Short mmCIF file of C-alpha atoms in Angstrom, two decimals:
data_model
loop_
_atom_site.label_atom_id
_atom_site.label_comp_id
_atom_site.label_asym_id
_atom_site.label_seq_id
_atom_site.Cartn_x
_atom_site.Cartn_y
_atom_site.Cartn_z
CA MET C 1 -49.09 -0.32 1.48
CA ASP C 2 -52.65 -0.91 0.29
CA ARG C 3 -53.82 -1.66 -3.24
CA LYS C 4 -54.75 1.94 -4.06
CA GLN C 5 -51.30 3.17 -3.04
CA LEU C 6 -49.54 0.43 -5.01
CA VAL C 7 -51.54 1.13 -8.17
CA GLU C 8 -50.90 4.85 -7.77
CA GLN C 9 -47.14 4.27 -7.57
CA ILE C 10 -47.21 2.07 -10.67
CA PHE C 11 -49.00 4.63 -12.83
CA THR C 12 -47.13 7.62 -11.42
CA LYS C 13 -43.71 6.08 -12.06
CA LYS C 14 -44.82 4.21 -15.20
CA THR C 15 -43.28 0.98 -14.01
CA PHE C 16 -44.27 -2.28 -12.36
CA LEU C 17 -40.69 -3.47 -11.87
CA CYS C 18 -39.70 -5.34 -8.72
CA VAL C 19 -35.95 -5.64 -8.15
CA GLY C 20 -34.98 -8.90 -6.49
CA LEU C 21 -32.25 -8.54 -3.88
CA ASP C 22 -30.78 -12.05 -4.17
CA THR C 23 -27.39 -10.93 -2.95
CA ASP C 24 -24.73 -13.61 -3.40
CA LEU C 25 -21.23 -12.82 -2.09
CA ASN C 26 -19.81 -15.11 -4.76
CA LYS C 27 -21.17 -12.77 -7.44
CA VAL C 28 -20.87 -9.25 -6.04
CA PRO C 29 -17.87 -7.16 -7.15
CA HIS C 30 -14.80 -8.46 -5.33
CA PHE C 31 -13.76 -5.06 -3.97
CA LEU C 32 -16.96 -4.96 -1.90
CA LEU C 33 -15.78 -7.94 0.13
CA LYS C 34 -13.47 -5.53 1.96
CA GLU C 35 -16.50 -3.73 3.40
CA GLU C 36 -17.57 -4.40 6.98
CA ASP C 37 -20.98 -5.51 5.67
CA PRO C 38 -20.60 -6.29 1.95
CA ILE C 39 -24.19 -7.52 1.54
CA TYR C 40 -25.64 -4.29 2.86
CA ALA C 41 -23.13 -2.16 0.96
CA PHE C 42 -24.11 -3.89 -2.29
CA ASN C 43 -27.84 -3.65 -1.56
CA LYS C 44 -27.64 0.02 -0.65
CA ALA C 45 -25.87 0.90 -3.89
CA ILE C 46 -28.29 -1.17 -5.98
CA ILE C 47 -31.30 0.39 -4.26
CA ASP C 48 -30.05 3.96 -4.72
CA ALA C 49 -29.33 3.29 -8.39
CA THR C 50 -32.55 1.49 -9.31
CA ALA C 51 -35.16 3.20 -7.11
CA PRO C 52 -36.32 5.64 -9.83
CA TYR C 53 -37.19 2.75 -12.14
CA CYS C 54 -39.02 0.31 -9.86
CA VAL C 55 -41.90 0.22 -7.41
CA ALA C 56 -40.82 -2.77 -5.32
CA TYR C 57 -37.88 -4.67 -3.87
CA LYS C 58 -37.84 -8.37 -3.08
CA PRO C 59 -35.07 -9.65 -0.80
CA ASN C 60 -34.92 -13.46 -0.93
CA LEU C 61 -34.37 -14.68 2.63
CA ALA C 62 -32.24 -17.66 1.59
CA PHE C 63 -29.50 -15.29 0.45
CA TYR C 64 -29.35 -13.79 3.95
CA GLU C 65 -30.05 -16.78 6.16
CA CYS C 66 -27.16 -18.70 4.59
CA TYR C 67 -24.73 -16.22 6.18
CA GLY C 68 -26.15 -16.67 9.66
CA LEU C 69 -26.39 -13.72 12.03
CA LYS C 70 -24.41 -11.38 9.76
CA GLY C 71 -26.68 -12.16 6.85
CA MET C 72 -29.84 -11.50 8.84
CA GLN C 73 -28.38 -8.27 10.18
CA ALA C 74 -27.79 -7.22 6.57
CA PHE C 75 -31.40 -8.10 5.75
CA VAL C 76 -32.72 -6.00 8.64
CA LYS C 77 -30.47 -3.07 7.70
CA THR C 78 -31.67 -3.31 4.10
CA ILE C 79 -35.32 -3.23 5.16
CA ASP C 80 -34.68 -0.32 7.51
CA TYR C 81 -32.84 1.58 4.76
CA LEU C 82 -35.73 1.09 2.35
CA LYS C 83 -38.37 2.17 4.85
CA LYS C 84 -36.41 5.27 5.85
CA ASN C 85 -35.25 6.43 2.43
CA TYR C 86 -37.78 4.94 0.01
CA PRO C 87 -41.05 4.64 1.96
CA ASN C 88 -43.16 4.50 -1.20
CA HIS C 89 -41.49 1.32 -2.45
CA PHE C 90 -43.32 -1.94 -1.83
CA ILE C 91 -41.26 -4.55 0.07
CA VAL C 92 -41.67 -8.27 -0.59
CA ALA C 93 -40.00 -10.67 1.84
CA ASP C 94 -39.46 -13.72 -0.34
CA ALA C 95 -39.36 -16.37 2.37
CA LYS C 96 -41.91 -18.94 1.15
CA ARG C 97 -43.19 -19.71 4.63
CA GLY C 98 -46.28 -21.77 5.49
CA ASP C 99 -46.85 -24.22 8.35
CA ILE C 100 -49.52 -25.30 10.82
CA GLY C 101 -51.58 -22.46 12.25
CA ASN C 102 -49.65 -21.59 15.41
CA THR C 103 -46.33 -21.68 13.53
CA SER C 104 -47.69 -19.53 10.69
CA LYS C 105 -48.91 -17.09 13.34
CA MET C 106 -45.32 -16.69 14.53
CA TYR C 107 -44.05 -16.28 10.96
CA ALA C 108 -46.67 -13.58 10.38
CA GLN C 109 -45.62 -11.79 13.56
CA THR C 110 -41.97 -11.99 12.50
CA PHE C 111 -42.40 -10.45 9.07
CA PHE C 112 -45.38 -8.15 9.54
CA GLU C 113 -44.58 -6.83 13.01
CA GLU C 114 -40.86 -7.29 13.69
CA TYR C 115 -39.58 -6.63 10.14
CA ASN C 116 -42.69 -4.67 9.09
CA VAL C 117 -42.50 -5.59 5.41
CA ASP C 118 -45.47 -5.10 3.09
CA SER C 119 -45.79 -8.67 1.91
CA LEU C 120 -44.56 -12.22 2.31
CA THR C 121 -44.45 -15.18 -0.07
CA ILE C 122 -46.24 -18.27 1.24
CA ALA C 123 -46.33 -21.92 0.16
CA PRO C 124 -50.04 -22.88 0.40
CA TYR C 125 -49.56 -26.67 0.39
CA MET C 126 -50.77 -27.07 3.99
CA GLY C 127 -54.04 -25.30 3.32
CA GLU C 128 -56.32 -22.75 4.93
CA ASP C 129 -55.09 -22.78 8.52
CA SER C 130 -51.50 -22.30 7.33
CA VAL C 131 -52.43 -19.21 5.29
CA LYS C 132 -55.07 -17.38 7.33
CA PRO C 133 -52.73 -16.05 10.06
CA PHE C 134 -51.02 -13.93 7.41
CA LEU C 135 -54.30 -12.62 6.00
CA GLU C 136 -55.34 -11.28 9.40
CA TYR C 137 -52.89 -8.37 9.13
CA LYS C 138 -54.57 -5.27 7.76
CA GLY C 139 -52.52 -3.44 5.13
CA LYS C 140 -50.27 -6.47 4.54
CA TRP C 141 -50.20 -8.82 1.57
CA THR C 142 -49.98 -12.60 1.40
CA ILE C 143 -48.39 -13.85 -1.83
CA LEU C 144 -49.21 -17.49 -2.56
CA LEU C 145 -47.14 -19.69 -4.83
CA ALA C 146 -49.44 -20.65 -7.70
CA LEU C 147 -47.60 -21.48 -10.94
CA THR C 148 -43.85 -21.09 -10.66
CA SER C 149 -41.15 -20.68 -13.31
CA ASN C 150 -38.93 -23.65 -12.43
CA LYS C 151 -38.89 -26.85 -14.50
CA GLY C 152 -40.19 -28.91 -11.59
CA SER C 153 -43.39 -26.89 -11.41
CA GLN C 154 -45.07 -29.43 -13.70
CA ASP C 155 -44.48 -32.22 -11.15
CA PHE C 156 -47.36 -30.99 -8.97
CA GLN C 157 -48.76 -27.67 -10.13
CA LEU C 158 -50.13 -28.95 -13.45
CA PHE C 159 -51.59 -32.14 -11.96
CA GLU C 160 -55.28 -32.48 -12.86
CA ASP C 161 -57.98 -33.87 -10.61
CA LYS C 162 -60.85 -36.03 -11.88
CA ASN C 163 -62.74 -32.91 -12.93
CA GLY C 164 -59.82 -31.60 -14.98
CA LEU C 165 -58.93 -28.88 -12.47
CA ARG C 166 -55.19 -28.35 -12.24
CA LEU C 167 -53.58 -27.92 -8.84
CA PHE C 168 -52.59 -24.30 -9.43
CA GLU C 169 -56.20 -23.59 -10.40
CA ARG C 170 -57.35 -25.17 -7.15
CA VAL C 171 -54.96 -22.89 -5.26
CA LEU C 172 -56.44 -19.86 -7.02
CA THR C 173 -60.10 -20.75 -6.51
CA LYS C 174 -59.88 -22.04 -2.94
CA SER C 175 -57.65 -19.27 -1.61
CA GLN C 176 -60.08 -16.60 -2.78
CA GLU C 177 -62.49 -17.95 -0.17
CA TRP C 178 -59.95 -16.83 2.47
CA GLY C 179 -58.75 -13.51 1.08
CA ASN C 180 -59.42 -11.02 -1.71
CA PRO C 181 -57.56 -8.94 -4.31
CA ASN C 182 -56.76 -6.34 -1.64
CA ASN C 183 -54.62 -8.66 0.47
CA LEU C 184 -53.84 -11.68 -1.68
CA MET C 185 -51.38 -11.97 -4.58
CA TYR C 186 -50.05 -14.96 -6.49
CA VAL C 187 -46.62 -15.97 -7.76
CA VAL C 188 -46.78 -16.86 -11.45
CA GLY C 189 -43.56 -17.45 -13.37
CA ALA C 190 -42.92 -15.40 -16.50
CA THR C 191 -41.99 -18.58 -18.37
CA GLN C 192 -45.60 -19.83 -18.17
CA GLY C 193 -46.66 -17.79 -21.21
CA SER C 194 -50.25 -18.28 -22.35
CA LEU C 195 -51.19 -19.96 -19.05
CA PHE C 196 -51.53 -16.40 -17.73
CA ALA C 197 -54.83 -16.29 -19.63
CA ASP C 198 -56.08 -19.28 -17.63
CA ILE C 199 -55.00 -17.61 -14.41
CA ARG C 200 -56.80 -14.38 -15.29
CA LYS C 201 -60.04 -16.29 -15.80
CA LEU C 202 -59.89 -17.39 -12.16
CA ALA C 203 -58.18 -14.35 -10.61
CA PRO C 204 -59.13 -11.42 -12.85
CA GLU C 205 -58.38 -8.66 -10.33
CA SER C 206 -55.52 -10.14 -8.31
CA PHE C 207 -51.98 -8.84 -8.45
CA LEU C 208 -49.45 -11.35 -9.74
CA LEU C 209 -45.81 -11.38 -8.66
CA VAL C 210 -43.96 -12.51 -11.76
CA PRO C 211 -40.37 -13.77 -11.51
CA GLY C 212 -38.48 -15.14 -14.48
CA VAL C 213 -38.04 -12.09 -16.72
CA GLY C 214 -34.41 -11.66 -17.71
CA ALA C 215 -31.97 -14.38 -16.68
CA GLN C 216 -34.69 -17.07 -16.70
CA GLY C 217 -35.83 -16.17 -20.20
CA GLY C 218 -39.39 -14.98 -19.58
CA SER C 219 -40.91 -12.45 -22.00
CA LEU C 220 -42.29 -9.21 -20.58
CA GLN C 221 -44.44 -8.69 -23.66
CA GLU C 222 -46.00 -12.14 -23.37
CA VAL C 223 -46.67 -11.65 -19.66
CA CYS C 224 -48.43 -8.37 -20.41
CA LYS C 225 -50.36 -9.79 -23.37
CA TYR C 226 -52.09 -12.34 -21.18
CA GLY C 227 -51.71 -10.98 -17.65
CA ILE C 228 -52.02 -7.20 -17.46
CA THR C 229 -55.24 -5.62 -16.16
CA LYS C 230 -56.73 -2.11 -16.01
CA ASP C 231 -54.95 -1.66 -12.65
CA CYS C 232 -51.82 -3.27 -14.11
CA GLY C 233 -52.12 -6.21 -11.74
CA LEU C 234 -48.48 -7.18 -12.17
CA LEU C 235 -45.23 -6.88 -10.26
CA VAL C 236 -42.57 -8.22 -12.60
CA ASN C 237 -39.37 -9.20 -10.83
CA SER C 238 -35.83 -9.17 -12.17
CA SER C 239 -32.93 -10.19 -9.97
CA ARG C 240 -29.75 -11.51 -11.58
CA GLY C 241 -30.25 -9.58 -14.81
CA ILE C 242 -30.00 -6.33 -12.85
CA LEU C 243 -27.81 -7.19 -9.86
CA TYR C 244 -24.94 -8.84 -11.69
CA ALA C 245 -24.95 -7.01 -15.02
CA SER C 246 -21.46 -5.78 -14.11
CA SER C 247 -18.82 -6.93 -11.63
CA GLU C 248 -16.75 -3.77 -12.02
CA GLU C 249 -16.84 -0.51 -10.08
CA ASN C 250 -19.67 0.68 -12.31
CA TYR C 251 -21.96 -2.17 -11.14
CA ALA C 252 -24.60 0.15 -9.70
CA GLU C 253 -24.64 2.35 -12.79
CA VAL C 254 -25.06 -0.67 -15.07
CA ALA C 255 -27.79 -2.04 -12.79
CA ALA C 256 -29.59 1.28 -13.18
CA GLN C 257 -29.31 1.02 -16.96
CA LYS C 258 -30.84 -2.46 -16.93
CA ALA C 259 -33.66 -1.34 -14.64
CA LYS C 260 -34.29 1.75 -16.76
CA ALA C 261 -34.53 -0.38 -19.92
CA LEU C 262 -37.19 -2.55 -18.28
CA GLN C 263 -39.02 0.52 -16.98
CA GLU C 264 -39.17 1.95 -20.49
CA GLU C 265 -40.66 -1.29 -21.82
CA MET C 266 -43.19 -1.30 -18.98
CA ALA C 267 -44.16 2.31 -19.68
CA ILE C 268 -45.08 1.28 -23.23
CA GLU C 269 -47.29 -1.53 -21.91
CA LEU C 270 -49.00 0.75 -19.38
CA ALA C 271 -49.69 3.34 -22.08
CA LYS C 272 -51.80 0.75 -23.90
CA LEU C 273 -54.28 0.50 -21.02
#
């Protein structure tokens, strides 16, 4: 999915919600554990319920890899289900890859050819040659970690060099020499508040993938105040707040209600543009 198509979906559906598929068998409704593939059964129900209210889905690979072969089979089935039934939804593989060039090339082949997802999260710590193999794929997106929502983000990401440039700012400026707003996004945590303004100074047209709204306490209104652009420029992710809003048989219905509530808030923000 290219930028034009993504922006069109956002304004047509009046939402920039990304639903995170962080499927944890310790948290899904217990009756689903009787299913042959409980991860896929849960994902399928969540997708069907929330699809009208979002433009993207973000399966986190850790929640599939931890279950070995069965988990990865559930991941593949989930991707296939999305592509067959909801082809206009943007798919983010949240895998946080990034390694030396030849290894990154294999990661890129895995996710962009074998799994055929739209985008992949990348840790840029190893620099240009670890990122460029992903950027070579036309129509695919590389999403670099920039300023994350976890407490430990300040350990490295806010470190200033002798010129006062913070590490996340270095990531933003340097990476734009390799890619552009049509194939490069950045992860910026919703809990970072007014720092979105600093990010927009350096990446005014780039899309930002924003986790941390909901269970992590990030404010959608604050994110939009500092981060939204004329093209929206945001994919705001919610995972736990939607997935596990209910552990009863109505779990999918309640998930839809949570997603709809966020969509309605997002529609208000988009109407201001």
